[in-house]
Coordinates of C-alpha atoms in Angstrom, one line a residue:
X1 CA 0.0 0.0 0.0
X2 CA 1.3 3.4 -1.0
X3 CA 0.8 6.5 1.2
X4 CA 0.6 9.8 -0.5
X5 CA 1.3 13.2 1.0
X6 CA 1.1 16.6 -0.7
X7 CA 2.1 20.1 0.4
X8 CA 1.4 23.5 -1.2
X9 CA 4.2 25.8 -2.4
X10 CA 4.4 29.4 -1.1
X11 CA 5.0 33.0 -1.9
X12 CA 5.5 35.8 0.7
X13 CA 3.8 38.9 -0.6
X14 CA 4.7 41.2 2.3
X15 CA 6.9 41.1 5.4
X16 CA 10.0 39.6 4.0
X17 CA 12.9 39.5 6.5
X18 CA 10.9 41.5 9.1
X19 CA 8.6 38.5 9.6
X20 CA 11.5 36.8 11.3
X21 CA 11.3 39.4 14.1
X22 CA 7.6 39.4 14.6
X23 CA 6.2 41.6 11.7
X24 CA 2.8 40.5 10.3
X25 CA 3.2 39.1 6.8
X26 CA 0.9 38.3 3.9
X27 CA 1.5 34.9 2.2
X28 CA -0.2 32.8 -0.3
X29 CA -0.2 29.0 -0.9
X30 CA 0.4 28.3 -4.6
X31 CA -1.1 25.9 -7.1
X32 CA 2.4 24.4 -7.3
X33 CA 3.7 22.0 -4.7
X34 CA 5.3 18.7 -4.0
X35 CA 4.1 15.1 -3.6
X36 CA 5.7 12.4 -1.3
X37 CA 4.8 8.8 -2.1
X38 CA 5.9 6.1 0.4
X39 CA 5.5 2.3 0.1
X40 CA 7.0 -0.4 2.3
X41 CA 9.1 -3.4 1.3
X42 CA 11.4 -5.9 3.1
X43 CA 14.8 -4.4 1.9
X44 CA 15.8 -2.9 5.3
X45 CA 16.7 0.2 3.2
X46 CA 15.1 3.5 2.4
X47 CA 15.4 3.9 -1.3
X48 CA 14.8 7.6 -2.1
X49 CA 14.1 9.1 -5.5
X50 CA 13.3 12.8 -6.2
X51 CA 11.7 13.8 -9.5
X52 CA 11.4 17.3 -11.0
X53 CA 8.3 18.8 -12.6
X54 CA 9.1 16.9 -15.9
X55 CA 9.4 13.6 -14.2
X56 CA 13.2 13.4 -14.5
X57 CA 15.2 12.1 -11.5
X58 CA 17.4 14.8 -10.0
X59 CA 18.4 13.0 -6.8
X60 CA 18.7 9.4 -5.6
X61 CA 19.9 8.0 -2.3
X62 CA 19.8 4.9 -0.2
X63 CA 19.9 4.7 3.6
X64 CA 20.0 1.9 6.1
X65 CA 16.6 1.9 7.8
X66 CA 18.0 0.9 11.2
X67 CA 20.8 3.5 11.5
X68 CA 19.7 6.0 8.8
X69 CA 23.3 6.0 7.6
X70 CA 23.8 6.7 3.9
X71 CA 24.6 3.7 1.7
X72 CA 24.7 5.6 -1.6
X73 CA 23.6 8.9 -3.1
X74 CA 23.8 10.9 -6.3
X75 CA 24.5 14.3 -4.5
X76 CA 26.4 14.5 -1.2
X77 CA 25.0 17.8 0.0
X78 CA 21.4 17.0 -0.7
X79 CA 21.9 13.6 0.9
X80 CA 23.2 15.1 4.2
X81 CA 20.3 17.5 4.3
X82 CA 17.8 14.7 3.8
X83 CA 19.5 12.5 6.3
X84 CA 19.3 15.3 8.9
X85 CA 15.5 15.7 8.2
X86 CA 14.9 12.0 8.8
X87 CA 17.0 11.9 11.9
X88 CA 15.3 15.0 13.4
X89 CA 11.9 13.6 12.5
X90 CA 12.8 10.4 14.4
X91 CA 13.9 12.4 17.4
X92 CA 10.5 14.1 17.4
X93 CA 8.8 10.7 17.0
X94 CA 11.0 7.8 18.2
X95 CA 8.6 5.3 16.6
X96 CA 9.2 6.7 13.1
X97 CA 11.0 4.2 10.9
X98 CA 11.6 2.0 13.9
X99 CA 9.9 -1.1 12.5
X100 CA 13.2 -1.6 10.5
X101 CA 11.3 -2.6 7.3
X102 CA 12.2 -1.0 4.0
X103 CA 10.7 1.9 2.1
X104 CA 10.5 3.1 -1.5
X105 CA 10.1 6.9 -1.3
X106 CA 9.5 9.1 -4.3
X107 CA 9.0 12.9 -4.2
X108 CA 7.7 14.9 -7.2
X109 CA 7.7 18.6 -7.6
X110 CA 5.1 20.3 -9.8
X111 CA 7.3 23.4 -10.4
X112 CA 10.9 23.9 -11.5
X113 CA 13.3 23.5 -8.5
X114 CA 14.9 26.9 -9.1
X115 CA 11.7 28.8 -8.8
X116 CA 12.0 29.1 -5.1
X117 CA 8.3 28.2 -4.4
X118 CA 9.2 25.9 -1.5
X119 CA 11.0 22.7 -2.5
X120 CA 12.4 22.5 1.0
X121 CA 9.3 23.5 3.0
X122 CA 7.0 21.2 1.0
X123 CA 9.5 18.4 1.7
X124 CA 9.6 19.2 5.4
X125 CA 5.9 19.3 5.7
X126 CA 5.4 16.0 3.8
X127 CA 8.0 14.2 5.9
X128 CA 6.4 15.6 9.1
X129 CA 3.0 14.3 8.0
X130 CA 4.6 10.9 7.2
X131 CA 6.4 10.8 10.6
X132 CA 3.4 12.3 12.4
X133 CA 5.3 15.1 13.9
X134 CA 4.9 18.9 14.1
X135 CA 6.2 20.4 10.8
X136 CA 7.1 23.7 12.4
X137 CA 9.3 21.9 15.0
X138 CA 10.9 19.9 12.2
X139 CA 11.6 23.0 10.3
X140 CA 13.2 24.8 13.3
X141 CA 15.5 21.8 13.8
X142 CA 16.6 21.6 10.2
X143 CA 16.4 24.5 7.8
X144 CA 15.1 27.2 10.2
X145 CA 13.2 30.3 9.1
X146 CA 10.0 32.0 10.1
X147 CA 7.8 29.1 9.3
X148 CA 5.4 31.0 7.0
X149 CA 6.3 28.5 4.2
X150 CA 5.1 25.6 6.4
X151 CA 1.9 27.5 7.1
X152 CA 1.4 27.9 3.4
X153 CA 2.0 24.2 2.9
X154 CA -0.8 23.5 5.3
X155 CA -3.4 26.1 4.2
X156 CA -5.5 26.4 1.1
X157 CA -6.2 30.1 1.4
X158 CA -4.0 33.2 1.7
X159 CA -2.8 33.8 5.2
X160 CA -1.7 36.5 7.6
X161 CA 1.3 35.0 9.3
X162 CA 3.1 36.2 12.4
X163 CA 5.5 34.9 15.1
X164 CA 3.8 35.7 18.4
X165 CA 5.8 35.1 21.5
X166 CA 8.0 32.7 19.6
X167 CA 5.1 30.7 18.2
X168 CA 4.1 30.8 14.5
X169 CA 0.5 31.8 13.9
X170 CA -1.5 31.8 10.7
X171 CA -4.9 33.3 10.0
X172 CA -6.7 32.6 6.7
X173 CA -7.8 35.6 4.6
X174 CA -11.2 35.0 3.0
X175 CA -10.8 37.6 0.2
X176 CA -8.5 38.4 -2.6
X177 CA -7.9 42.0 -3.9
X178 CA -10.5 43.1 -6.5
X179 CA -7.7 44.0 -8.9
X180 CA -6.0 40.5 -9.1
X181 CA -6.1 40.6 -12.9
X182 CA -3.6 43.5 -12.7
X183 CA -1.0 41.5 -10.6
X184 CA 1.7 39.3 -12.0
X185 CA 4.6 37.3 -10.7
X186 CA 7.9 37.4 -12.6
X187 CA 10.7 35.0 -12.2
X188 CA 14.2 36.7 -12.0
X189 CA 16.0 33.7 -13.6
X190 CA 17.9 32.9 -10.4
X191 CA 17.2 31.2 -7.1
X192 CA 18.0 33.0 -3.9
X193 CA 19.5 31.0 -1.0
X194 CA 17.1 32.0 1.8
X195 CA 19.5 31.0 4.6
X196 CA 22.2 33.3 3.2
X197 CA 19.7 36.1 2.8
X198 CA 18.5 35.7 6.4
X199 CA 22.1 35.7 7.7
X200 CA 22.9 38.9 5.9
X201 CA 19.7 40.5 7.4
X202 CA 20.7 39.4 10.9
X203 CA 24.0 41.3 10.6
X204 CA 22.3 44.6 9.8
X205 CA 22.3 47.2 12.6
X206 CA 18.8 48.6 12.2
X207 CA 15.8 49.6 14.4
X208 CA 14.0 46.3 14.4
X209 CA 11.0 47.6 16.4
X210 CA 10.3 50.4 13.9
X211 CA 10.7 48.0 11.0
X212 CA 8.2 45.5 12.5
X213 CA 5.7 48.3 13.2
X214 CA 6.0 49.8 9.7
X215 CA 5.8 46.5 7.8
X216 CA 2.9 45.2 9.9
X217 CA 1.1 48.5 9.2
X218 CA 1.6 48.1 5.5
X219 CA 0.6 44.5 5.5
X220 CA -2.7 45.3 7.1
X221 CA -3.3 48.1 4.6
X222 CA -2.5 45.9 1.6
X223 CA -4.9 43.1 2.4
X224 CA -7.9 45.4 2.9
X225 CA -7.1 47.9 0.1
X226 CA -9.8 48.1 -2.6
X227 CA -8.1 50.9 -4.6
X228 CA -5.5 49.8 -7.1
X229 CA -3.5 53.0 -7.0
X230 CA -3.3 52.8 -3.2
X231 CA -2.1 49.2 -3.4
X232 CA 0.7 50.3 -5.7
X233 CA 1.6 53.1 -3.3
X234 CA 1.8 50.6 -0.4
X235 CA 4.0 48.3 -2.5
X236 CA 6.4 51.2 -3.2
X237 CA 6.5 52.2 0.5
X238 CA 7.2 48.6 1.5
X239 CA 10.1 48.3 -1.0
X240 CA 11.6 51.6 0.1
X241 CA 11.5 50.6 3.8
X242 CA 13.1 47.2 3.1
X243 CA 15.7 48.8 0.8
X244 CA 16.9 51.1 3.5
X245 CA 16.8 48.4 6.1
X246 CA 18.8 45.9 4.0
X247 CA 21.1 48.5 2.3
X248 CA 20.1 47.0 -1.1
X249 CA 18.6 49.0 -4.0
X250 CA 15.0 48.1 -5.0
X251 CA 14.6 45.7 -7.8
X252 CA 12.8 48.3 -9.9
X253 CA 15.6 50.8 -9.6
X254 CA 18.2 48.2 -10.4
X255 CA 16.5 46.3 -13.3
X256 CA 13.3 47.9 -14.4
X257 CA 13.5 51.6 -13.9
X258 CA 11.5 52.3 -17.1
X259 CA 8.6 50.1 -16.0
X260 CA 5.3 52.0 -15.6
X261 CA 3.8 49.8 -12.8
X262 CA 4.8 49.1 -9.3
X263 CA 7.3 46.3 -8.5
X264 CA 7.9 44.5 -5.3
X265 CA 10.5 41.9 -4.3
X266 CA 9.2 38.7 -2.8
X267 CA 11.2 36.5 -0.3
X268 CA 15.0 36.9 -0.4
X269 CA 15.9 40.0 -2.3
X270 CA 17.9 39.4 -5.5
X271 CA 16.3 36.3 -6.8
X272 CA 13.2 34.1 -7.1
X273 CA 9.9 35.9 -8.0
X274 CA 8.9 39.6 -7.9
X275 CA 5.4 41.0 -7.9
X276 CA 4.5 43.5 -10.7
X277 CA 1.3 45.5 -11.2
X278 CA 0.3 46.1 -14.7
X279 CA -2.0 45.1 -17.6
X280 CA -2.2 42.9 -20.7
X281 CA 1.1 44.3 -22.0
X282 CA 3.0 43.4 -18.8
X283 CA 4.2 39.9 -19.8
X284 CA 5.6 41.3 -23.1
X285 CA 7.6 44.0 -21.3
X286 CA 9.4 41.4 -19.0
X287 CA 9.9 38.9 -21.8
X288 CA 11.7 41.6 -23.9
X289 CA 13.9 42.3 -20.8
X290 CA 14.9 38.6 -20.7
X291 CA 12.5 37.3 -18.1
X292 CA 10.1 34.9 -19.9
X293 CA 8.4 33.4 -16.8
X294 CA 5.5 35.8 -16.1
X295 CA 2.5 34.2 -14.2
X296 CA -0.8 36.0 -13.6
X297 CA -1.9 36.2 -9.9
X298 CA -4.9 33.9 -10.7
X299 CA -2.6 31.2 -12.2
X300 CA -0.3 31.2 -9.2
X301 CA -2.6 31.4 -6.2
X302 CA -4.3 28.2 -5.0

């Protein structure tokens, strides 16, 4: 019998970086995600295979079920990370994998790995469901981060996410902006390492309390805003505040200064997706600039 698990991908629309210190953030689960299929056998081994969105194998590894030690792998760094996830899951649930049987495990992404929509967070959430442990705890013991991505993996509606007294909280949002047809997501052709981005943010000497207050204020305004021009104004404000806090130019000033709409970075600045407001000519603008992946809001959000 095969067990199947599935987790949603994620995008952080507001609150990047500041969410780590308690700012309220707006996040959406995406139509893209990752599957985990598990079937048992009598091999005394965990035979792991990871497939990309085209069904091609990009990683394989074999572990001893009893010790979880690696027997073989196609990529050392990925193997170490996966081994750590399994070990930490077992610490949280000592009964996990303790029947010493064998397993065939297959993961399958429904989006390109370099898109930054949560290949790690969807894996963590799927393994947590398989191991019957708390996914937020498993994240904190492995990759770390705010946990908004795990919340997106578990929710099917947009969420307001906040770390409150050290605990991640998520509240579902029951409405989308009325101007969603004027919002697009553009991939910047490079994946940003979120752990490196977080480390750089941590080193910044800034007024965190003021940052939290300002970003929370803008998040609240963005989710209730019915006027498109005001929404664009809030985006520009958000970008400017983070630009000053991070000491990094806004993505619009750096790459798209001639663009007529508003542009906002999402997640780690310098890679992954950006949000752009615009119209039917927006995709053509970015494609001419060398960014062919332009996804309308309605095609991205779950």
